[in-house]
XYZ file of C-alpha atoms in Angstrom:
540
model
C 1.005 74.048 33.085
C 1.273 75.887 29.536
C 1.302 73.480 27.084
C 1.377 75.581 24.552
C 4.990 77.280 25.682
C 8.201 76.506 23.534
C 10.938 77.225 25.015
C 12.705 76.508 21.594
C 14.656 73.083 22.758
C 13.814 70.311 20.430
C 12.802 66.484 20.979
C 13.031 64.033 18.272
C 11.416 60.711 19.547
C 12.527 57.412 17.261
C 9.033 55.003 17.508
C 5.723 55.794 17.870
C 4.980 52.781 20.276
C 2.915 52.967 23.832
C 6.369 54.162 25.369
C 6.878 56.852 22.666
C 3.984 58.323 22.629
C 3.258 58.530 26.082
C 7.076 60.178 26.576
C 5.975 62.528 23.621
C 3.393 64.011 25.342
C 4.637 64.649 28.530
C 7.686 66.560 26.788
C 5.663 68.446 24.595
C 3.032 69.484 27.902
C 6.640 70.379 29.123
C 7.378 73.242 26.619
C 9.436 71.153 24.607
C 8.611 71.023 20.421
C 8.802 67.064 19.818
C 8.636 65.129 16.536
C 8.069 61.637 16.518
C 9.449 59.660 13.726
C 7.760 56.017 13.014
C 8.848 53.899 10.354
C 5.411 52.513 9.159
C 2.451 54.288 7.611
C 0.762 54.391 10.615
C 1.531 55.060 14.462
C 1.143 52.498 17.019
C 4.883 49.856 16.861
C 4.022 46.498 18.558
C 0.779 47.842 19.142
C -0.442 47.917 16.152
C -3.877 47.216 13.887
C -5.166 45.015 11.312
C -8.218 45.455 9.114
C -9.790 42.857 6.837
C -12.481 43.015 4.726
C -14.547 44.357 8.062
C -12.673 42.188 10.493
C -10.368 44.393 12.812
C -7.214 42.834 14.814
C -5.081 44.563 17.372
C -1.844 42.977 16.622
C 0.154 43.203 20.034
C -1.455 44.313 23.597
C -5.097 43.061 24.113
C -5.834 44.393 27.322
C -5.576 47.150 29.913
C -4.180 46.316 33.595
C -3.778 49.461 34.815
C -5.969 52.791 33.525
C -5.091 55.038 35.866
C -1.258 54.383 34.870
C -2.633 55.963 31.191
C -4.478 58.228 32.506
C -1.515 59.784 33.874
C 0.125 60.429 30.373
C -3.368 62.162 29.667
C -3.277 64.198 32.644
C 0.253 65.336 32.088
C -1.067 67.281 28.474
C -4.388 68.299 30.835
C -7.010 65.390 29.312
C -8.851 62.313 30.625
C -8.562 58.844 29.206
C -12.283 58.024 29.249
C -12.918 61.587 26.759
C -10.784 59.669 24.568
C -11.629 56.229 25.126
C -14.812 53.806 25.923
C -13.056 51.213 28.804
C -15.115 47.949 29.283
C -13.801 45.760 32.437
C -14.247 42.117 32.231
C -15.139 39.264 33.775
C -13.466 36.702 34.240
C -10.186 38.321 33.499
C -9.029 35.174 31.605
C -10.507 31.856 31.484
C -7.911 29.100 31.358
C -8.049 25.905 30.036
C -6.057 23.031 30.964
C -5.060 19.796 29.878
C -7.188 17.739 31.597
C -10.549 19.155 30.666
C -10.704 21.550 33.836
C -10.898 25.576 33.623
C -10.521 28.144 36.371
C -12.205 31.795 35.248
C -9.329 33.610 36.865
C -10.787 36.748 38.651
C -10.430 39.841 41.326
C -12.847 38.710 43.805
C -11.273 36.566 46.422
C -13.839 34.252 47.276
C -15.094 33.683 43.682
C -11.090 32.637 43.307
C -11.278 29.994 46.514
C -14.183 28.651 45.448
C -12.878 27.913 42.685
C -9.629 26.730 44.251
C -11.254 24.368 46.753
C -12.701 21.882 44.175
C -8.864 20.950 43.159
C -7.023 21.766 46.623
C -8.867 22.740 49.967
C -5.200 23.757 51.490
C -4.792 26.178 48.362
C -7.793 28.080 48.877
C -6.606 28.784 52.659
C -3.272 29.483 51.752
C -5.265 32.470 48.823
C -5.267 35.414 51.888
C -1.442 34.362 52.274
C -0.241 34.675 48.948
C -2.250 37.904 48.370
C -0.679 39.742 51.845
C 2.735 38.019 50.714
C 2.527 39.691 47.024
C 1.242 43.267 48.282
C 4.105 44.749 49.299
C 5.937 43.819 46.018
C 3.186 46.082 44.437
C 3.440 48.589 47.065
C 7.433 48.982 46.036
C 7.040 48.961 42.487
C 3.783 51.113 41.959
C 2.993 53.141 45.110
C 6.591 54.090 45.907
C 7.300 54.530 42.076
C 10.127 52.479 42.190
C 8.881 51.261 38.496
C 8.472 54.602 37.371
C 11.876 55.858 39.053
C 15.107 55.599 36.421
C 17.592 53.125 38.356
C 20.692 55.770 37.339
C 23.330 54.602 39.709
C 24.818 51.348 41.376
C 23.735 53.382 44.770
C 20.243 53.250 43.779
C 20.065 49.648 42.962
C 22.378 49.166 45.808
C 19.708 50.407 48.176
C 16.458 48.163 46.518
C 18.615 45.018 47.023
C 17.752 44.660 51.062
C 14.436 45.337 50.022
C 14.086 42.703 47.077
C 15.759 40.166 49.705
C 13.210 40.994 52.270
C 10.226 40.396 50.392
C 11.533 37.412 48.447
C 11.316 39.266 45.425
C 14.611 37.175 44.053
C 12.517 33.913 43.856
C 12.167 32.988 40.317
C 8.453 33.674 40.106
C 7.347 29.912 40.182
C 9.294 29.254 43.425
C 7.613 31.879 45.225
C 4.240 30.532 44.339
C 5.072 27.359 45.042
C 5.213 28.340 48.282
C 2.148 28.535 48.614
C 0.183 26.876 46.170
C 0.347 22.918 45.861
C -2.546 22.226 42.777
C -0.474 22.454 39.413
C -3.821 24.989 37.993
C -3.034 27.497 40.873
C 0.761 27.410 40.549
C -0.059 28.191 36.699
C -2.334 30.926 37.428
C -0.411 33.189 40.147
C 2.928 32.493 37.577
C 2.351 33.033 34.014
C 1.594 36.275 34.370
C 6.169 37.058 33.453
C 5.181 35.401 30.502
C 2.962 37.987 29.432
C 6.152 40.551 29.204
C 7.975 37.585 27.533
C 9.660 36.189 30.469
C 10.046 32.371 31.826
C 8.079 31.889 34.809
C 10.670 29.857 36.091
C 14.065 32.171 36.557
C 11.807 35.505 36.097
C 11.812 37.469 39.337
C 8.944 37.738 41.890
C 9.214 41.524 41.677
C 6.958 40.665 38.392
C 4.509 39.038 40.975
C 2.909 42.637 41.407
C 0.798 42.304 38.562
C -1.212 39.778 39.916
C -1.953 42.628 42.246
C -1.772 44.964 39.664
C -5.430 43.053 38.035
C -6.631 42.962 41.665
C -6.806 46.622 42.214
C -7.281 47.667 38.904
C -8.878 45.099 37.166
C -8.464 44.097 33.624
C -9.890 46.385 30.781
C -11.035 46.279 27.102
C -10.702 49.361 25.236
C -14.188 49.269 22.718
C -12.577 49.064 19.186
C -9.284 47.304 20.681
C -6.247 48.779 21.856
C -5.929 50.599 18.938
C -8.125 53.015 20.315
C -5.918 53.990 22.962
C -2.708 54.303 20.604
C -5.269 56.698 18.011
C -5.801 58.610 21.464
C -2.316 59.226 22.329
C -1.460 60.290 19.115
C -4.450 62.405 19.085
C -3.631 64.195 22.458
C -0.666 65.084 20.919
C -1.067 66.479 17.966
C -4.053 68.559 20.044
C -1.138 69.813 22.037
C 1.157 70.739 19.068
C 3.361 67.663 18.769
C 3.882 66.466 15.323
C 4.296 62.579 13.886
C 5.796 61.669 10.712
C 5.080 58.307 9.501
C 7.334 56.637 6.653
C 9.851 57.949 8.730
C 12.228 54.969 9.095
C 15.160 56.530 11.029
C 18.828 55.478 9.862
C 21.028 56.873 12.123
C 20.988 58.635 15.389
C 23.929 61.541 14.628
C 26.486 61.898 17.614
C 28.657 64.865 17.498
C 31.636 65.151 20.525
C 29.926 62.646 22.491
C 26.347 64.090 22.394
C 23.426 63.038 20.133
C 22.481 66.189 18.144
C 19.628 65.077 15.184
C 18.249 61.785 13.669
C 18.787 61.501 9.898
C 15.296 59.697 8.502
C 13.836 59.245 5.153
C 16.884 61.419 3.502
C 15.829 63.870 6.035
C 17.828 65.373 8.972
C 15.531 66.575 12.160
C 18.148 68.455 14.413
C 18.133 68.204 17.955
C 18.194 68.992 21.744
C 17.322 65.521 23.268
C 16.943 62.399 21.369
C 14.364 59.250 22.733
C 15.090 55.581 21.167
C 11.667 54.008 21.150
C 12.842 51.746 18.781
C 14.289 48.292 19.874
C 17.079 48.711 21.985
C 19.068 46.057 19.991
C 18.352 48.444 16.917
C 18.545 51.052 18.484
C 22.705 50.750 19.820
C 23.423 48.078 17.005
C 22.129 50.056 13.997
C 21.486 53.521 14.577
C 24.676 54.895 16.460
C 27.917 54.024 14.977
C 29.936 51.541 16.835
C 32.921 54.398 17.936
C 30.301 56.183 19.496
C 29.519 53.405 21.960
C 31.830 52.160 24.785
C 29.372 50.766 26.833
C 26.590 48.846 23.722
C 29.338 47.193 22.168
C 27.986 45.190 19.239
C 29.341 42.192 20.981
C 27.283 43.035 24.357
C 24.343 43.519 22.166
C 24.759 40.099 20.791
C 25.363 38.983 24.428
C 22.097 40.301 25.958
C 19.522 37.912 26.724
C 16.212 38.782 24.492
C 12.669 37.809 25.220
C 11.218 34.804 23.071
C 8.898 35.629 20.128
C 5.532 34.316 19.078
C 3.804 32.751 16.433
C 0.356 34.493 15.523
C -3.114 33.757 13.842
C -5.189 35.982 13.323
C -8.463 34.819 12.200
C -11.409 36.028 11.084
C -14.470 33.534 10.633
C -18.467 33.585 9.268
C -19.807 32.262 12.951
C -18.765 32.703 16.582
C -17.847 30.573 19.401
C -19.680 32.057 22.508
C -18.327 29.485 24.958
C -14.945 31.314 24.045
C -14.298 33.695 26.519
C -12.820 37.104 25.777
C -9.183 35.923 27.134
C -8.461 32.551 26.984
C -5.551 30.557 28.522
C -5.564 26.672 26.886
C -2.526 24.879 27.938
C -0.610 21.509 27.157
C 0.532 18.736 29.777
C 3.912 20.291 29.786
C 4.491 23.603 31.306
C 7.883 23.337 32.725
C 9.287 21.956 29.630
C 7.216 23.478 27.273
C 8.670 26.716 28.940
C 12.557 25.177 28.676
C 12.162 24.373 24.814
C 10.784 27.614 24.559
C 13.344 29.812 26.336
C 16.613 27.341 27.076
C 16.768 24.409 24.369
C 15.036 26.752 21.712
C 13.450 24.072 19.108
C 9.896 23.907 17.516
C 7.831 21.347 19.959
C 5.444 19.266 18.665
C 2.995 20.598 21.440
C 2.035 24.488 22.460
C -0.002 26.130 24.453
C -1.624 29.669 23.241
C -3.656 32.567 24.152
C -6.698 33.213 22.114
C -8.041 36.443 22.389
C -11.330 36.944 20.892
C -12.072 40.359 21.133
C -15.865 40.299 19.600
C -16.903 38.746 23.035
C -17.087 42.144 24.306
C -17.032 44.592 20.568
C -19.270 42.607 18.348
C -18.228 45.761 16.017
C -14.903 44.529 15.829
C -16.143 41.710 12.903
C -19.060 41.698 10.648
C -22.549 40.886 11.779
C -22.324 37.371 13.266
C -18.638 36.840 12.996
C -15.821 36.820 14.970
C -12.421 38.283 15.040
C -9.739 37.110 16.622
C -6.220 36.259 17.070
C -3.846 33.277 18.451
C -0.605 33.596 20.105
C 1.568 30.893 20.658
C 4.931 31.479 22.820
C 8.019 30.411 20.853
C 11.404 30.913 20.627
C 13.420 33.406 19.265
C 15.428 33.494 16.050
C 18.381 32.314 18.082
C 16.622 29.402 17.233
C 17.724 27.115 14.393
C 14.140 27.513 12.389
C 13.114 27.771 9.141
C 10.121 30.105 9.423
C 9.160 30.577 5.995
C 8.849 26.333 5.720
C 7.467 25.645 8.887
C 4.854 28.410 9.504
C 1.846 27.148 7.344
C 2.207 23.506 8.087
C 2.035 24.655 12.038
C -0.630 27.740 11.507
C -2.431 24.353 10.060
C -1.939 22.140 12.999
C -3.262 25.109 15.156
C -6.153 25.368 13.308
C -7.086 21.510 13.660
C -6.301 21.870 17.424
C -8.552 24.449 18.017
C -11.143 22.188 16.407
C -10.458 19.444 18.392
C -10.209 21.045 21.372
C -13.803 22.500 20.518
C -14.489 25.000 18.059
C -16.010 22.708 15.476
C -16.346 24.109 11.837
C -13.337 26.434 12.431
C -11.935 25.717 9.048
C -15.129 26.061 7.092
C -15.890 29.362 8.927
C -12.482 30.584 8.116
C -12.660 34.124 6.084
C -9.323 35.765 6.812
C -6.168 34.448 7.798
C -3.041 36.124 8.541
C 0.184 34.800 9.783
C 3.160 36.993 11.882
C 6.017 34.937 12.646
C 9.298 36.103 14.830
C 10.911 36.827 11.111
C 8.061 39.959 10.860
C 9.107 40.762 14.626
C 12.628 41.362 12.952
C 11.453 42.564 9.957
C 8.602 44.695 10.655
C 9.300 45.920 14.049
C 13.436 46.242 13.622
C 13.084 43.306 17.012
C 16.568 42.015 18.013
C 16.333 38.403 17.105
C 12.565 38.853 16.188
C 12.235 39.212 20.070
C 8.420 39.756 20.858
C 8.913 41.611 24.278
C 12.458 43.250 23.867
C 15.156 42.732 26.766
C 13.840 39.634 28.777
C 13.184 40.245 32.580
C 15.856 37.998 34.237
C 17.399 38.736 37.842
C 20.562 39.905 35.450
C 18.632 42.139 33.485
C 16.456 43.939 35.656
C 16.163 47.685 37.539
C 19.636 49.292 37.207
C 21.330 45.934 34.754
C 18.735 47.064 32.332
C 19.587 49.279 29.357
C 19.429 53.013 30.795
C 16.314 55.194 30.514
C 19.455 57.682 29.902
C 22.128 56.072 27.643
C 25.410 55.211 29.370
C 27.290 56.129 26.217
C 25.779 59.052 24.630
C 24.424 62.257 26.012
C 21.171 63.640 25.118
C 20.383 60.061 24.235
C 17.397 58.279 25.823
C 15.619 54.802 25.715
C 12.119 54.278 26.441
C 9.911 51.465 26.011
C 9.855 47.867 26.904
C 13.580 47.502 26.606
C 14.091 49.724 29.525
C 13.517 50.226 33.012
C 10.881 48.847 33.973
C 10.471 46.597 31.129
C 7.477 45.085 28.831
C 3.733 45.040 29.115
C 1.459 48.042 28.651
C 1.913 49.404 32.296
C 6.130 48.769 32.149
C 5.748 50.577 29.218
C 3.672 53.527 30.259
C 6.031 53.694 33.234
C 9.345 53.552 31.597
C 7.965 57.069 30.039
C 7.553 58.915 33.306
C 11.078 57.225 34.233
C 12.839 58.513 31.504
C 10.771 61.988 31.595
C 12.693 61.964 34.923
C 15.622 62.023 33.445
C 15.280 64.437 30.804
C 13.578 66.460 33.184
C 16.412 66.455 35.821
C 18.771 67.245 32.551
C 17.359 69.734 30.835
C 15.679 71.492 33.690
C 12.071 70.919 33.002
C 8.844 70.649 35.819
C 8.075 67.852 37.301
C 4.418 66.193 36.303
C 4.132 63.951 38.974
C 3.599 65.076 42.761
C 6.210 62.743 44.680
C 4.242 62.286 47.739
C 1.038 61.087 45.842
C 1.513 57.301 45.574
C 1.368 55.578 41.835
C -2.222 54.534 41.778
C -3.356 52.239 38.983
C -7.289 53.478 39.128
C -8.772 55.931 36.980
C -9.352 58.435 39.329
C -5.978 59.942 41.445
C -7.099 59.099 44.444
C -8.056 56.167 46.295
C -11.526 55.205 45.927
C -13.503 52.764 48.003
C -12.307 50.105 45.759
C -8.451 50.178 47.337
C -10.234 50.164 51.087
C -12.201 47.060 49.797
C -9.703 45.313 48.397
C -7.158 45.763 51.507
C -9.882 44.732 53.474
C -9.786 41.449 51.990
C -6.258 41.317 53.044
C -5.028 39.949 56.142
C -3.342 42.483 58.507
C 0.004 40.996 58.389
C 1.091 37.697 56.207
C 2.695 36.326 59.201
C 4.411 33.167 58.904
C 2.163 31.345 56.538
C 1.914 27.284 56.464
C 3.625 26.559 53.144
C 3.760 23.551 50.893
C 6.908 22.032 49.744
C 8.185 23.330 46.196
C-alpha cells in the first residue's frame, strides 16, 4: 500500500482518543489527507496522562487485553507495535480482594485458576473446563469472525446474529450465565465483572461481553512500560510519520451539514473543509452539540436524553514517599455487597456509604513511573452518573478522605503520611473535561437494548459523510471495543468512498502480536474440552 498517495479527498477526525487515532491512521495509509482535531493541549481523550512533580498517572485505560488487536492499526500504516512500544505481560492479571479477608490472583493458566478455586468450592473448579468451552465460541463470533469489528448497518444484519446470540446464550445478563456454572460468590465475581470494566452492570449486561474473559486467556493482559500513554504517543507518532496532521486546542463547535451531508468542522474560529467527517467525541456531544437539531431526524435531543449512559467514577490519584509491595499491579478489593452495590450504582443512583475500587499501581511493574522509592498510583471507584442527585463539588473531598482511611485500614499503613500528590477527577470533569454525556465514564452503556445494530451507527443514520467511532459505537468501550470500532467504521468509509480494504476477510481477528496463530492458541485450545456438552450446572 502507498501511504504516501493523496488522492485529494479530505478526513477531518473530531477526538484524538484510542478510536480516533487508530481510524486516523488507517485513512491516512488509505490515501486519504486526515486532520485530527482534539480539544486539549495534548492528544490522548479518556486516555490521557498526568505528571507530578516526577510522579506519572495514566488517567483512563491501565492495561492491554489484546496487542495484536493494536498491532493491526500499526500494520495498516506498515509498522509494528513493539518498534513503538516496550509490552510487559503480567502475572496475576489482577489480584482481588474480598470482603472476607480471602484473595484469588486471577490468571490464564487453568490449573493455577482451579487450584485456586478448589479451596472455596471443589464443584467450581470441575465445572472451570465447562465454563471456558461454554464462553469460546462467544469469542470465536465476536473476534475470529469479526463480528466486533463488522459495522451492524442494517436490521438484516442484526437480524441474522440473533439465532446465533440465542444459541450460545449470549442474551444471559452476564451474571446469570456464570451462575450457571459457578456456585462460590469469589468465582461468580471473577468470570462477571469483567462488563464493568466497559462501564456496564454485570447483572443485565449481555454474555456476548463474556468473550473477554477469553479475550485475557489467549492474549493475556499487558503493561505498556511508561503506561498507556505510551501507546497513545505511538499512535500519534505513526501518524504524523505517515503525513497525518493533529491540532490540539482544537475544541470543535460544530460539525457543518450542507443538503443533508456533513461538509467541514468549524474549530477554534477555524473552518477545516471536508470529504468525510469521524465523531470521536462523545456521542451525546457529538448529535446534541455539534450538529444542529434540523439536521437530525433520527438523534433527536430528546432520544439523546433518553439513551441509557454508562456510570462514571470517582478517581485518586496518588502519589506517595514509600511503596506497598504486597499491592499487586491490578487490584480488585471489594465490599460485602456486590449486587446492591451494583443497583445503587447503576438503578437507584445515590452515594453509598460503602464502595468497592480498583487500585492500579502501576510502579509494580515501571518503578520509573514515580521517583526513587515511591509509588504512583491511582483509585477508581464505580459510581453513578450525573443523573444522579449529587453534589460533587461538596461531597468529593470528604469521600476522597474516607478512601484514603480505607485503604489504611484495609492495609496500607502510613498512606496519609506518605501522601505527596493528590489529585481528584470526579464525573463533573468527565462532563467537563471530556464533553461525557452525563459525566458518563464509558459512553453508551452495553445493555441487550443498546448493543450491535441498537447502538449509535459507525455511519450516522442522519447525516451523510458523518461517522462515529469510539466507545459509543459498535462495538462499544474498553481498549479492544475501541480499537475495533475503528476497523468497523473504516468499513464503512471504505465501502463509501471506495477505498482498499486493510484487512484480509478470510484471516480470522487474532488478538496476539503476531498474525498468525502461534503455539500459544494450540495450547490454550488444548486445555479446552472438545465439546462443552451438557455441563452439570448449579442453581442461579
Amino acid at each position: 500500500m502507498n501511504h504516501d498517495a493523496n488522492d485529494g479527498r479530505r478526513a477531518v477526525i473530531v477526538g484524538a482518543g484510542f478510536g480516533g487515532l487508530a481510524l486516523a491512521i488507517r485513512l491516512q495509509a488509505a490515501g486519504m489527507q486526515v486532520t485530527v482535531l482534539e480539544k486539549r493541549e495534548r492528544i490522548g481523550g479518556r486516555a490521557y496522562q498526568l505528571k507530578d512533580r516526577g510522579y506519572t498517572f495514566d488517567m483512563g485505560p491501565s492495561l492491554i487485553t489484546a496487542p495484536g488487536i493494536i498491532d493491526a492499526v500499526f500494520q495498516a500504516a506498515g509498522r509494528r507495535l513493539v518498534d513503538y512500544v516496550d509490552l510487559v505481560p503480567l502475572d496475576p492479571f489482577y489480584r482481588i480482594h474480598f470482603h472476607d479477608g480471602t484473595h484469588i490472583d486471577y490468571v490464564s493458566d487453568a490449573e493455577r485458576m482451579k487450584e485456586q478455586m478448589a479451596r472455596f468450592n471443589p464443584g467450581d473448579a470441575a465445572r472451570y473446563d465447562d465454563f471456558m468451552a461454554a464462553i469460546e465460541p462467544i469469542y470465536g463470533a465476536v473476534i475470529e469472525d469479526r463480528l466486533g469489528s463488522k459495522p451492524f448497518d442494517s436490521w438484516g444484519k442484526m437480524l441474522g446474529f440473533l439465532p446465533r446470540v440465542a444459541k450460545l446464550g449470549a442474551w444471559r445478563p452476564v451474571h446469570n450465565f456464570v451462575a450457571r456454572y459457578f456456585e462460590d460468590f469469589r468465582h461468580r465475581f471473577v468470570y462477571s465483572f469483567h462488563p464493568l470494566f466497559v462501564g456496564g452492570n454485570p447483572f443485565s449486561a449481555p454474555s456476548v461481553y463474556l468473550m473477554i474473559p477469553m479475550l485475557e486467556k489467549l492474549g493475556g493482559v499487558w503493561f505498556s512500560r511508561g503506561g498507556m500513554y505510551s501507546v497513545v504517543e505511538a499512535m500519534g507518532r505513526v501518524f504524523e510519520e505517515i503525513g497525518g496532521e493533529i491540532r490540539t486546542d482544537h475544541e470543535v463547535e460544530r460539525i457543518e451539514v450542507t443538503d443533508g451531508r456533513a461538509t467541514a468542522v468549524r474549530a477554534a474560529g477555524t473552518t477545516f473543509p471536508a470529504d468525510v467527517v469521524v465523531s470521536n467525541a462523545d456521542v451525546g456531544h457529538t448529535y446534541g452539540a455539534l450538529v444542529e437539531p434540523e439536521k437530525r431526524r433520527h438523534w433527536t435531543d430528546r432520544r439523546i436524553d433518553r439513551t441509557h449512559y454508562t456510570m462514571s467514577c470517582f478517581l485518586l490519584y496518588l502519589g506517595t514517599r514509600r511503596t506497598w509491595p504486597e499491592v499487586a499491579h491490578h487490584t480488585l478489593i471489594l465490599s460485602e455487597r456486590y449486587r446492591e452495590l451494583v443497583r445503587d450504582i447503576f438503578d437507584r443512583k445515590v452515594l453509598p456509604d460503602d464502595f468497592s475500587m480498583y487500585v492500579h499501581a502501576p510502579t509494580r511493574t515501571d518503578p520509573d513511573m514515580a521517583p526513587e522509592g515511591c509509588e504512583s498510583m491511582y483509585v477508581l471507584i464505580p459510581v453513578a452518573n450525573k443523573r444522579a442527585d449529587i453534589d460533587w463539588d461538596s461531597v468529593k473531598e470528604p469521600l476522597a478522605e474516607r478512601v484514603l482511611e480505607f485503604l489504611e485500614e484495609w492495609g496500607m499503613e502510613g498512606l496519609r503520611d506518605a501522601l505527596e500528590v493528590l489529585h481528584i477527577f470526579t464525573p463533573d470533569d468527565f462532563e467537563t473535561e471530556l464533553n461525557a454525556t452525563f459525566g458518563n465514564a464509558f459512553a453508551v452503556e452495553p445493555r441487550l437494548t443498546q448493543t450491535a445494530y441498537l447502538r449509535p451507527q459507525n455511519r450516522s443514520e442522519d447525516v451523510d459523510g458523518l461517522y462515529l467511532v469510539g466507545a459509543g459505537t459498535h462495538p462499544g468501550a474498553g481498549v479492544p471495543g475501541v480499537i475495533l470500532s475503528a476497523e468497523a467504521t473504516y468499513s464503512c468509509i471504505a465501502e463509501d468512498e471506495g477505498l482498499e480494504a486493510q484487512w484480509e476477510p478470510a484471516t480470522p481477528g487474532d488478538v496476539r502480536m503476531e498474525p498468525t496463530r502461534g503455539p500459544g492458541y494450540d495450547a490454550a485450545m488444548a486445555e479446552l474440552p472438545a465439546s462443552a456438552g451438557t455441563p452439570e450446572l448449579v442453581p442461579e
